[in-house]
XYZ file of C-alpha atoms in Angstrom:
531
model
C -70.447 -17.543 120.496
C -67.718 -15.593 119.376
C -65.505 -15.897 122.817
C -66.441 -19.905 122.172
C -64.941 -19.729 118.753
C -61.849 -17.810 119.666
C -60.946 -20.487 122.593
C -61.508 -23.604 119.982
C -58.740 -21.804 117.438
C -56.351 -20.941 120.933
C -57.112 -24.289 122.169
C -54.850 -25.655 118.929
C -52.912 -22.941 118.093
C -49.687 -24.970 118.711
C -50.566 -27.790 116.538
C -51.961 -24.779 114.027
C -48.951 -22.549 113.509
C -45.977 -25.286 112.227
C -48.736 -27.186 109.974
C -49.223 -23.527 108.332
C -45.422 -23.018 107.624
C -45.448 -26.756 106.251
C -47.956 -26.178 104.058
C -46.729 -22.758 103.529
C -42.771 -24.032 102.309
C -44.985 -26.766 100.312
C -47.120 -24.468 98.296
C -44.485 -21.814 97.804
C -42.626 -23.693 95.106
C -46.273 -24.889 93.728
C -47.667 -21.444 93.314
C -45.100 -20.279 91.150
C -44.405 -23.399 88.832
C -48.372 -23.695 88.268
C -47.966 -19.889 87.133
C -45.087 -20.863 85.137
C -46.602 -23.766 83.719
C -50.004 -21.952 82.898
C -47.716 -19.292 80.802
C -49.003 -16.419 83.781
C -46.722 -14.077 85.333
C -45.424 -15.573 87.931
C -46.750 -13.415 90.483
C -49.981 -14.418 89.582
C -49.456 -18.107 91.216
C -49.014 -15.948 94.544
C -51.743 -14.270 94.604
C -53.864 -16.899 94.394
C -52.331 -18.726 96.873
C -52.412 -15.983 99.373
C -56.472 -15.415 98.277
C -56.415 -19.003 99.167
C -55.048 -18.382 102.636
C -56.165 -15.066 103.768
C -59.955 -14.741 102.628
C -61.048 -18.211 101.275
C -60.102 -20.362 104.888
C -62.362 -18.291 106.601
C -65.195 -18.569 104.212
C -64.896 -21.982 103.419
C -67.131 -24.196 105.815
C -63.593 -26.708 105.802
C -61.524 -26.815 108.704
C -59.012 -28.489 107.349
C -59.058 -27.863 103.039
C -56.224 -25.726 101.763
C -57.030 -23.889 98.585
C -54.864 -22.350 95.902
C -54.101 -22.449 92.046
C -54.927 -25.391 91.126
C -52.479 -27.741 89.046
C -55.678 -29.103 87.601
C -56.041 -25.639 85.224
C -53.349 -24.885 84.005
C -53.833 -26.417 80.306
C -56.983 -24.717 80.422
C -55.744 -21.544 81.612
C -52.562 -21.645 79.616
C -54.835 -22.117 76.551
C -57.391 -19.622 77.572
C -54.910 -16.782 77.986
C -53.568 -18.270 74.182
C -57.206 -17.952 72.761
C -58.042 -14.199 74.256
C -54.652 -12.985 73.456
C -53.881 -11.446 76.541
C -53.875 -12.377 80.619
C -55.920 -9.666 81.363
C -58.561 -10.941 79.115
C -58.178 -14.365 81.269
C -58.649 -12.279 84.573
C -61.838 -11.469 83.609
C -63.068 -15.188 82.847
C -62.001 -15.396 86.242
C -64.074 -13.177 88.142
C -66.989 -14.750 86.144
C -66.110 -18.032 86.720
C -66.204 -16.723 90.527
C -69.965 -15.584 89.457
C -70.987 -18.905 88.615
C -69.388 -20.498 91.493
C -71.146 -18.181 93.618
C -74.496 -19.043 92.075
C -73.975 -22.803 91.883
C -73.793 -22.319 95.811
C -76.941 -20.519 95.954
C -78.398 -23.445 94.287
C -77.355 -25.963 96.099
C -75.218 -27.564 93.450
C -72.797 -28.589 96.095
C -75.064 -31.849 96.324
C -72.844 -33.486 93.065
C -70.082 -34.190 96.210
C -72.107 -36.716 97.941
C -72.550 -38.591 94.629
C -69.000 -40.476 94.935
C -68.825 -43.675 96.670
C -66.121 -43.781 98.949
C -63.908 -46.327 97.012
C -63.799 -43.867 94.272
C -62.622 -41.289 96.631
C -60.029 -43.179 98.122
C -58.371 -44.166 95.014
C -58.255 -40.759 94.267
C -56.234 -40.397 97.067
C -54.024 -43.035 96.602
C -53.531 -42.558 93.093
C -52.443 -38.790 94.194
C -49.965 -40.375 96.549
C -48.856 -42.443 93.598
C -48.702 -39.384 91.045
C -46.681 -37.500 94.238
C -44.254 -40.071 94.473
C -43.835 -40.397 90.596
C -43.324 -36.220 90.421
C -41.540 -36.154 93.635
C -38.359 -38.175 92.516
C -36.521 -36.608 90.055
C -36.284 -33.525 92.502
C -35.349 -35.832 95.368
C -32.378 -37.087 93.066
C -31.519 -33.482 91.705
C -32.496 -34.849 88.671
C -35.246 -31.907 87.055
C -36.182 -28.255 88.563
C -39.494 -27.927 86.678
C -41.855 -27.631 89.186
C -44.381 -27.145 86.781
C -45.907 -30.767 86.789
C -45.623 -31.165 90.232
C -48.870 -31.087 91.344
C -50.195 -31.624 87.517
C -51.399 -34.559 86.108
C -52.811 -34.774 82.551
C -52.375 -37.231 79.722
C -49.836 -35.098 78.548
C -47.720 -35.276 81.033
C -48.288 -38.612 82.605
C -45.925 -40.003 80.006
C -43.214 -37.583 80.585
C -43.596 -37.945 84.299
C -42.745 -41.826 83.789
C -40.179 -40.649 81.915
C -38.923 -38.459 84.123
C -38.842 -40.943 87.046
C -36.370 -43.304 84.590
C -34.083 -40.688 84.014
C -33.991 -39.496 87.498
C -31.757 -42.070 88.534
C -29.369 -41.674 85.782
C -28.554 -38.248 86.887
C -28.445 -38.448 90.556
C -26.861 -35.654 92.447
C -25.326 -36.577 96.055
C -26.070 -33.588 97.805
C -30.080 -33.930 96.820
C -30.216 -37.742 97.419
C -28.470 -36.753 101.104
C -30.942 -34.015 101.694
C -34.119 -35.893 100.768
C -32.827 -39.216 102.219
C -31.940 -38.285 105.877
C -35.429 -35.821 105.351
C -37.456 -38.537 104.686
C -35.335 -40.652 107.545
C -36.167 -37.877 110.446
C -40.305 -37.643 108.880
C -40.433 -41.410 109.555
C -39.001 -41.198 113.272
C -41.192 -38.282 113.865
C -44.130 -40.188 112.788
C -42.690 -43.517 115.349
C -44.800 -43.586 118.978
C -42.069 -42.854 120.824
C -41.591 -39.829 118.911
C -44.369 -38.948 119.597
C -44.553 -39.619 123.051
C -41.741 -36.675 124.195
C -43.396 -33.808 125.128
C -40.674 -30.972 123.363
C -39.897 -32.762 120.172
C -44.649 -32.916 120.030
C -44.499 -28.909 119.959
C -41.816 -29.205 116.400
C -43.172 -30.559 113.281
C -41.265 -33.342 111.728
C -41.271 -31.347 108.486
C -39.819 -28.007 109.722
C -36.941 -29.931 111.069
C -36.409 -31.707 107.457
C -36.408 -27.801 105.930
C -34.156 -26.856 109.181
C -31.473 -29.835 108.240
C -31.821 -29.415 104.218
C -31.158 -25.341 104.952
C -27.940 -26.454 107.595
C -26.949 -29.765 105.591
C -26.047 -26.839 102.549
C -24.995 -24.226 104.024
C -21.989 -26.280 105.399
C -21.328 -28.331 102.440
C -20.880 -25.193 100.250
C -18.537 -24.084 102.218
C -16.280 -27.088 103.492
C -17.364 -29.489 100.253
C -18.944 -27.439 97.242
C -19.096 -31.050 95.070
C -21.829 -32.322 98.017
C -23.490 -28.992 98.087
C -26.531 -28.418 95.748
C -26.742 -25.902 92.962
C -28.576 -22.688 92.609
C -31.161 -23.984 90.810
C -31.781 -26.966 92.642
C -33.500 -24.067 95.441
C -36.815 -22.241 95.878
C -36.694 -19.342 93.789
C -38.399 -16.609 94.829
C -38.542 -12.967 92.985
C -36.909 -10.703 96.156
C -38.242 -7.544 96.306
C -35.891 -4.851 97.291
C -38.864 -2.578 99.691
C -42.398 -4.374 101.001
C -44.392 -1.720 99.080
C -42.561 -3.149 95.507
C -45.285 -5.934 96.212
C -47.969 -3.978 95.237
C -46.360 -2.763 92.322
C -47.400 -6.451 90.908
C -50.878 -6.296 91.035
C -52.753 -6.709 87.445
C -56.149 -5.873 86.939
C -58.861 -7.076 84.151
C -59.760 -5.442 81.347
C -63.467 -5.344 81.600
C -63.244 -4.935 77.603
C -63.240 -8.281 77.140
C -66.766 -8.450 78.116
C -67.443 -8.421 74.382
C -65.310 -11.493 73.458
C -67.724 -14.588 73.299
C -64.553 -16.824 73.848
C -64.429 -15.261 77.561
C -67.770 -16.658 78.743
C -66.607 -19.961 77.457
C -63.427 -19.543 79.361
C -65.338 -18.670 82.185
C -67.880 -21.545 82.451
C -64.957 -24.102 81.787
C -62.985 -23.262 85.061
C -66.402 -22.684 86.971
C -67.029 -26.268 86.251
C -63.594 -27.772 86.676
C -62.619 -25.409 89.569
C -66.091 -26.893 91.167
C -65.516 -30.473 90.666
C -62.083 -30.453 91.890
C -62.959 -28.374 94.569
C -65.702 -30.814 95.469
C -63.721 -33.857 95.017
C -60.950 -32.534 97.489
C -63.602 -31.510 100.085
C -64.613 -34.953 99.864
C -61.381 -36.229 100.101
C -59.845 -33.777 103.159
C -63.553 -35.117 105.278
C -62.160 -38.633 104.878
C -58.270 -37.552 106.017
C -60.063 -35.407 108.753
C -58.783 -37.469 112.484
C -62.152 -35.793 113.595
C -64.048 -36.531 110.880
C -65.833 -33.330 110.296
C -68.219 -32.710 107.217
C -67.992 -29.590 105.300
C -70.777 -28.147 104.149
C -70.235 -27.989 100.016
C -72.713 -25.351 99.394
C -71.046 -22.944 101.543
C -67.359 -24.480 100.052
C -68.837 -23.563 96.146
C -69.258 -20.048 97.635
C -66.247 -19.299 99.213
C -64.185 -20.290 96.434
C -66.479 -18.185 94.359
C -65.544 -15.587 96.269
C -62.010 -16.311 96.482
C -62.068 -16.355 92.768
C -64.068 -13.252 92.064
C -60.824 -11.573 94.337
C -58.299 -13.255 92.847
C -59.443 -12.425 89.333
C -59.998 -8.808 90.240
C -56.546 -8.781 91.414
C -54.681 -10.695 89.133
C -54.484 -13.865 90.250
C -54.628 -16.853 88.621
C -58.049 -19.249 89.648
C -57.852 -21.019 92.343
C -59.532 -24.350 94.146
C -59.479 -26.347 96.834
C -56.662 -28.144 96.514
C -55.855 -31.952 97.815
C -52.374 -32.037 97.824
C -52.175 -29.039 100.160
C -54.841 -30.316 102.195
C -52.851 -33.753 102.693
C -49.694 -31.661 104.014
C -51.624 -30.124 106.169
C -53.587 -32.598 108.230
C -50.060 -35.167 107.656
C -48.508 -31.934 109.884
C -51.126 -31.587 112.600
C -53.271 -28.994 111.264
C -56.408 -29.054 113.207
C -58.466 -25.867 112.165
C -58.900 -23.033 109.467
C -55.918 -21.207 111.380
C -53.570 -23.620 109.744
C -54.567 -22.656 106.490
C -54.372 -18.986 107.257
C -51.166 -19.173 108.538
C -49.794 -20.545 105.369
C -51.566 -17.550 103.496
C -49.718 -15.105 105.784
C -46.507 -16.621 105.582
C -46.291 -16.588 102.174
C -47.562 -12.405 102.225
C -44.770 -12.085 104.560
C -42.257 -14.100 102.511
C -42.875 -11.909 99.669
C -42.841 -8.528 100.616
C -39.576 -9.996 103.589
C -38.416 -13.029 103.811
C -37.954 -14.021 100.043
C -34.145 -13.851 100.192
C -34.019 -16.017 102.910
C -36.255 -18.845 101.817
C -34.088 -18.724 98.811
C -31.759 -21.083 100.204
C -34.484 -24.029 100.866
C -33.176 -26.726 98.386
C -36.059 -28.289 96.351
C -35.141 -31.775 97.777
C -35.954 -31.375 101.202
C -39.443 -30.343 100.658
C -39.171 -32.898 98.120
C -38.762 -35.392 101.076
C -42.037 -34.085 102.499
C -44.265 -34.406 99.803
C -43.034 -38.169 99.066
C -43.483 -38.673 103.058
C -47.836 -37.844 102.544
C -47.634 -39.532 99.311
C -46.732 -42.499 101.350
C -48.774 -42.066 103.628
C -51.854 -41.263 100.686
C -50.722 -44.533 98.997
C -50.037 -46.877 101.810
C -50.058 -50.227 100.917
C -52.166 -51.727 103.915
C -54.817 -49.188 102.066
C -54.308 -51.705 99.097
C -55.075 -54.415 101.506
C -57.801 -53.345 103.303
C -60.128 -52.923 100.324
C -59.179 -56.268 98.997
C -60.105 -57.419 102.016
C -63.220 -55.974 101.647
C -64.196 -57.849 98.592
C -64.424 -57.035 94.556
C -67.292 -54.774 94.759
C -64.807 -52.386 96.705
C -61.484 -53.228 95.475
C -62.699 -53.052 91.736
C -63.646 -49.205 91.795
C -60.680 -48.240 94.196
C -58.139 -49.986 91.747
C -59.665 -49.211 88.577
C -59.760 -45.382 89.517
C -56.001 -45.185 90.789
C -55.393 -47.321 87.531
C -57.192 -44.807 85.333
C -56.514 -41.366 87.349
C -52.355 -42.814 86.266
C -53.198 -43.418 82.903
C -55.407 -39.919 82.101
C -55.959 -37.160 84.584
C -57.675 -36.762 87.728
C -61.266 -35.985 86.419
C -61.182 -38.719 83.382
C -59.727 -41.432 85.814
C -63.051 -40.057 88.451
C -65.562 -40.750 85.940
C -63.986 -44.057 85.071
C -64.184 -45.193 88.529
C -67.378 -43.504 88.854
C -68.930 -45.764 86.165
C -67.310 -48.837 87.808
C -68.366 -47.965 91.371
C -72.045 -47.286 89.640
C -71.971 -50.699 88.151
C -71.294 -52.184 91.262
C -73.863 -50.241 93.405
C -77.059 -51.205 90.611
C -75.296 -55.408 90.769
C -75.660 -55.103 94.664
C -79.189 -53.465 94.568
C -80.348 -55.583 92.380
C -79.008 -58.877 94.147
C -80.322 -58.096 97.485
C -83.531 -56.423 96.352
C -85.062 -60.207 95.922
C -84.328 -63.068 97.907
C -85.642 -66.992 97.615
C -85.314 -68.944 100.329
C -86.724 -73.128 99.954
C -87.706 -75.057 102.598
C -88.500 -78.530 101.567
C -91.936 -77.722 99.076
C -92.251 -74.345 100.601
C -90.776 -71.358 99.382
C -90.237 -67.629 101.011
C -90.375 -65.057 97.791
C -89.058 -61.700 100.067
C -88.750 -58.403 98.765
C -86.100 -56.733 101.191
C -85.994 -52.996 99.585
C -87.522 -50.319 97.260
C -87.855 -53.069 94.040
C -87.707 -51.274 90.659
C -88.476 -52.492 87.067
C -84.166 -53.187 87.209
C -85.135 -56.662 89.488
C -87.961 -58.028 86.648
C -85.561 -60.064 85.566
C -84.168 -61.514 89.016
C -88.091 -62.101 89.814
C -88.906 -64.061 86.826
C -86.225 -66.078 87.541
C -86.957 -67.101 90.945
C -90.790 -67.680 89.510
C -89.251 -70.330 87.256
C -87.239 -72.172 90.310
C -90.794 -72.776 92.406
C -92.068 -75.966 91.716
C -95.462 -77.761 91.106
C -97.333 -78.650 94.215
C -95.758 -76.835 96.829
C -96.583 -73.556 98.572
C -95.584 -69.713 98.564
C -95.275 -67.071 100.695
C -94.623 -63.670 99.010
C -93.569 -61.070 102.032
C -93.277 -57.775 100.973
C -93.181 -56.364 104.507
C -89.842 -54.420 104.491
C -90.040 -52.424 101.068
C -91.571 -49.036 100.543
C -91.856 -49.348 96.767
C -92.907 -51.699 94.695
C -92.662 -50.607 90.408
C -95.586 -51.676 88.257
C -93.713 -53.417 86.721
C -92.721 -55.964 89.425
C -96.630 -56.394 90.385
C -97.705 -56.865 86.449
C -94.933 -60.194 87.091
C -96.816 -61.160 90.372
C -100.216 -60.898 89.722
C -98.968 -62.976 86.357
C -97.801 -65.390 88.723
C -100.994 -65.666 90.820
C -103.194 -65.803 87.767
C -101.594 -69.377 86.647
C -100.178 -70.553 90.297
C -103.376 -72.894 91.083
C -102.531 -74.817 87.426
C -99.662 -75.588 89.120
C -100.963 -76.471 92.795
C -99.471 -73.913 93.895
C -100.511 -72.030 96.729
C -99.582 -68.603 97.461
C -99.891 -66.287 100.941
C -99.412 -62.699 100.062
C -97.972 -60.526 102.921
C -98.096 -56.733 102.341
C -97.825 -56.566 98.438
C -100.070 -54.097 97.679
C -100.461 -50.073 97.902
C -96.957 -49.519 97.454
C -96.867 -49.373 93.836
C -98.435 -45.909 94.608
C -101.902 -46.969 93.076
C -105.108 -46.205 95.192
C -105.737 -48.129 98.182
C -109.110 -49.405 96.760
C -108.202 -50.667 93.574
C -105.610 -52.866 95.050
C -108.171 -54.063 97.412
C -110.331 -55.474 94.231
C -107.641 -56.911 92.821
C -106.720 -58.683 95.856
C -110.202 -59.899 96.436
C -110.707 -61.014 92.499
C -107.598 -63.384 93.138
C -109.576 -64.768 96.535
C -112.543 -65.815 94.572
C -110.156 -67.325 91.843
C -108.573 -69.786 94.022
């Protein structure tokens, strides 16, 4: 089983490998602005990302999910470390929020993931590829350096993102806009079938090759044209460490006196929950980018990132989740299995305790140019098309969530297109539970699925249509279920059908409103002897 396993992971080892240093150069910069932005030493950020990689790809039941800090907390964990005074009080919430993740696995709570209809989901998706693009600009133009927001998206900074994206072009800088430009110019023909086609150019990811030009691109315009080089701070910035072993030197642990604090348990639950719905909602999200359309298992998924966050709080990390964004860049690069996301985990070990000084010289824009290349490709318009193709009952949810997800955050603009998908779902069921079909005086009542007390109302309205004199057949061959409810309005009918002339054949009504077999019988015969 094992040897079986070992081949699968060799089998796509070359696809594996350049995905993981995409993802890797593309959750660098992310790992250290979300610390930044959640007021956490930056190390922190790291860790988690490298907990994310390491241990959590290998537990997770996800091929293909990336996980990490997630941009998701960081108002939460910026205000948590406010509230307890102190980061090591927040390391603690941590490792119980782990706890509860763990347990939430053990009890199945994964479940909640199956809940979201699939047009809800995909304008999730697409609203991220919007919310990418948006975020994405202003460092394509060397307009802004705060990577803070870039994988963020909360009321509070949707405005200034919009914002942002105005001012962006009023302080464009050439060398950026020629980095991200001829980036986003050699993703495209990567992505083109003849591209794809040559054998050699298959084996190198289009996004190395867009870090390899942004690196080359600046190396020789600082030194032949300094005006169409970029700046300093328009580069990854990485703290270099002069030995590997000064990496451990960063390590923070909790202080398990905290325990006491009240405020710390309702730290902890609060990231247990949102670290478990995003988590969930990604999961969801990565199945439906999968090519091969695998199906994680969410139980085991709520456990691993327990886990992961149990480790990462111990070690002083910030929490982390499955994150989408990550996920995207990886299956947009050619990941294929877990080995993808471990790669990225032990790149970014390496680049911290080696290769920090080096990376260093990455500008910003070109991976800029990558993450506006998968939030195209989250966001495509024929996406747009296709579920207005498909008809308001789908289109409605899909835009309404990407609408709302632009206009609040991710889990505000979920439950809005939650309710609105719900809507939709009960309007469908309850249209195609009943049908009435006339044929000249005859009518065909049908009862095509479970009917529930929700169709009385449908029913008593196709009562009313059935004339005088003509005759009935009620076929309730294809449901399971029939409510009370929905009988009490039958048997009504029957009771006053022959003042009518009406006649009425009854085809498999009763004993499926879960009352006993014999009662049902009597009734039927009473209504015999009545007509």
């Amino acid at each position: 089983m094992i040897h079986k396993h070992a081949q699968y992971y060799f089998r796509h080892i070359k696809d594996d490998i350049p995905a993981g240093i995409v993802v890797f150069l593309v959750a660098l910069p992310l790992c250290l602005g979300i610390a930044l932005a959640s007021g956490a030493p930056l190390f922190s950020g790291l860790i988690a990302g490298l907990i994310g990689g390491l241990i959590v790809s290998w537990l997770s039941g996800s091929q293909l999910c990336v996980s990490g800090p997630a941009a998701g907390l960081t108002v939460i964990v910026f205000n948590a470390i406010e509230s307890l005074g102190s980061f090591q009080g927040l390391l603690v919430a941590c490792v119980l929020a782990g706890l509860i993740q763990l347990a939430l696995g053990y009890l199945r709570a994964g479940i909640i993931g199956a809940f979201f209809p699939s047009a809800v989901i995909e304008g999730m998706l697409a609203a991220i590829g919007l919310i990418l693009i948006i975020k994405q600009i202003p460092h394509a133009t060397g307009y802004d350096t705060s990577y803070e927001g870039d994988e963020s998206y909360m009321k509070e900074t949707a405005h200034s993102s919009f914002m942002e994206l105005v001012d962006a072009f009023g302080g464009i800088s050439p060398g950026s806009v020629i980095i991200s430009g001829v980036a986003l110019l050699l993703l495209i023909l990567w992505g083109t079938p003849w591209f794809k086609k040559q054998k050699l150019l298959k084996l190198i990811p289009g996004p190395l090759i867009a870090v390899l030009w942004g690196v080359g691109y600046n190396q020789i315009a600082t030194q032949f044209a300094p005006t169409w080089a970029v700046g300093a701070k328009h580069l990854v910035s990485l703290p270099v460490s002069q030995k590997a072993t000064d990496f451990f030197n960063n390590f923070m642990f909790p202080d398990f006196s905290y325990l006491t604090n009240p405020q710390v348990y309702v730290v902890a639950v609060t990231i247990a929950i949102i670290a478990s719905l995003e988590t969930l909602l990604s999961l969801e999200a990565t199945d439906k980018l999968d090519p091969l359309k695998r199906i994680a298992p969410t139980n085991r998924e709520l456990k691993a990132q327990g886990v992961g966050n149990i480790i990462s709080g111990l070690l002083g990390g910030l929490p982390i989740t499955a994150v989408i964004v990550r996920s995207a860049a990886n299956i947009n690069a050619g990941g294929q299995t877990r080995i993808a996301c471990f790669t990225h985990g032990l790149f970014l070990l390496l680049s911290v305790m080696y290769l920090a000084y080096y990376l260093n010289y990455i500008p910003l824009a070109c991976l800029s140019a990558i993450l506006l290349h998968t939030g195209y490709k989250l966001a495509n318009p024929a996406l747009f098309k296709k579920f207005y193709q498909k008809g308001m009952s789908q289109f409605l949810p899909f835009a309404i969530t990407v609408l709302a997800i632009l206009l609040t955050d991710l889990l505000k603009g979920m439950a809005i297109g939650m309710v609105i998908g719900l809507f939709f779902v009960i309007k469908a069921n309850y249209s195609a539970a009943i049908t009435l079909i006339q044929d000249g005086s005859h009518y065909v009542l049908s009862f095509n699925k479970d009917v529930s007390f929700l169709n009385k109302a449908l029913l008593r309205k196709f009562i009313l249509r059935i004339e005088a004199n003509s005759t009935v057949t009620i076929d309730a061959s294809k449901t399971k279920f029939i409510d009370h409810d929905i009988l009490e309005t039958v048997e009504d009918f029957l009771a006053t059908a022959s003042d009518d002339n009406i006649t009425v054949e009854v085809i498999d009504l009763y004993g499926k409103e879960k009352i006993k077999k014999h009662e049902a019988l009597v009734v039927l015969n009473e209504r015999v002897d009545l007509s």
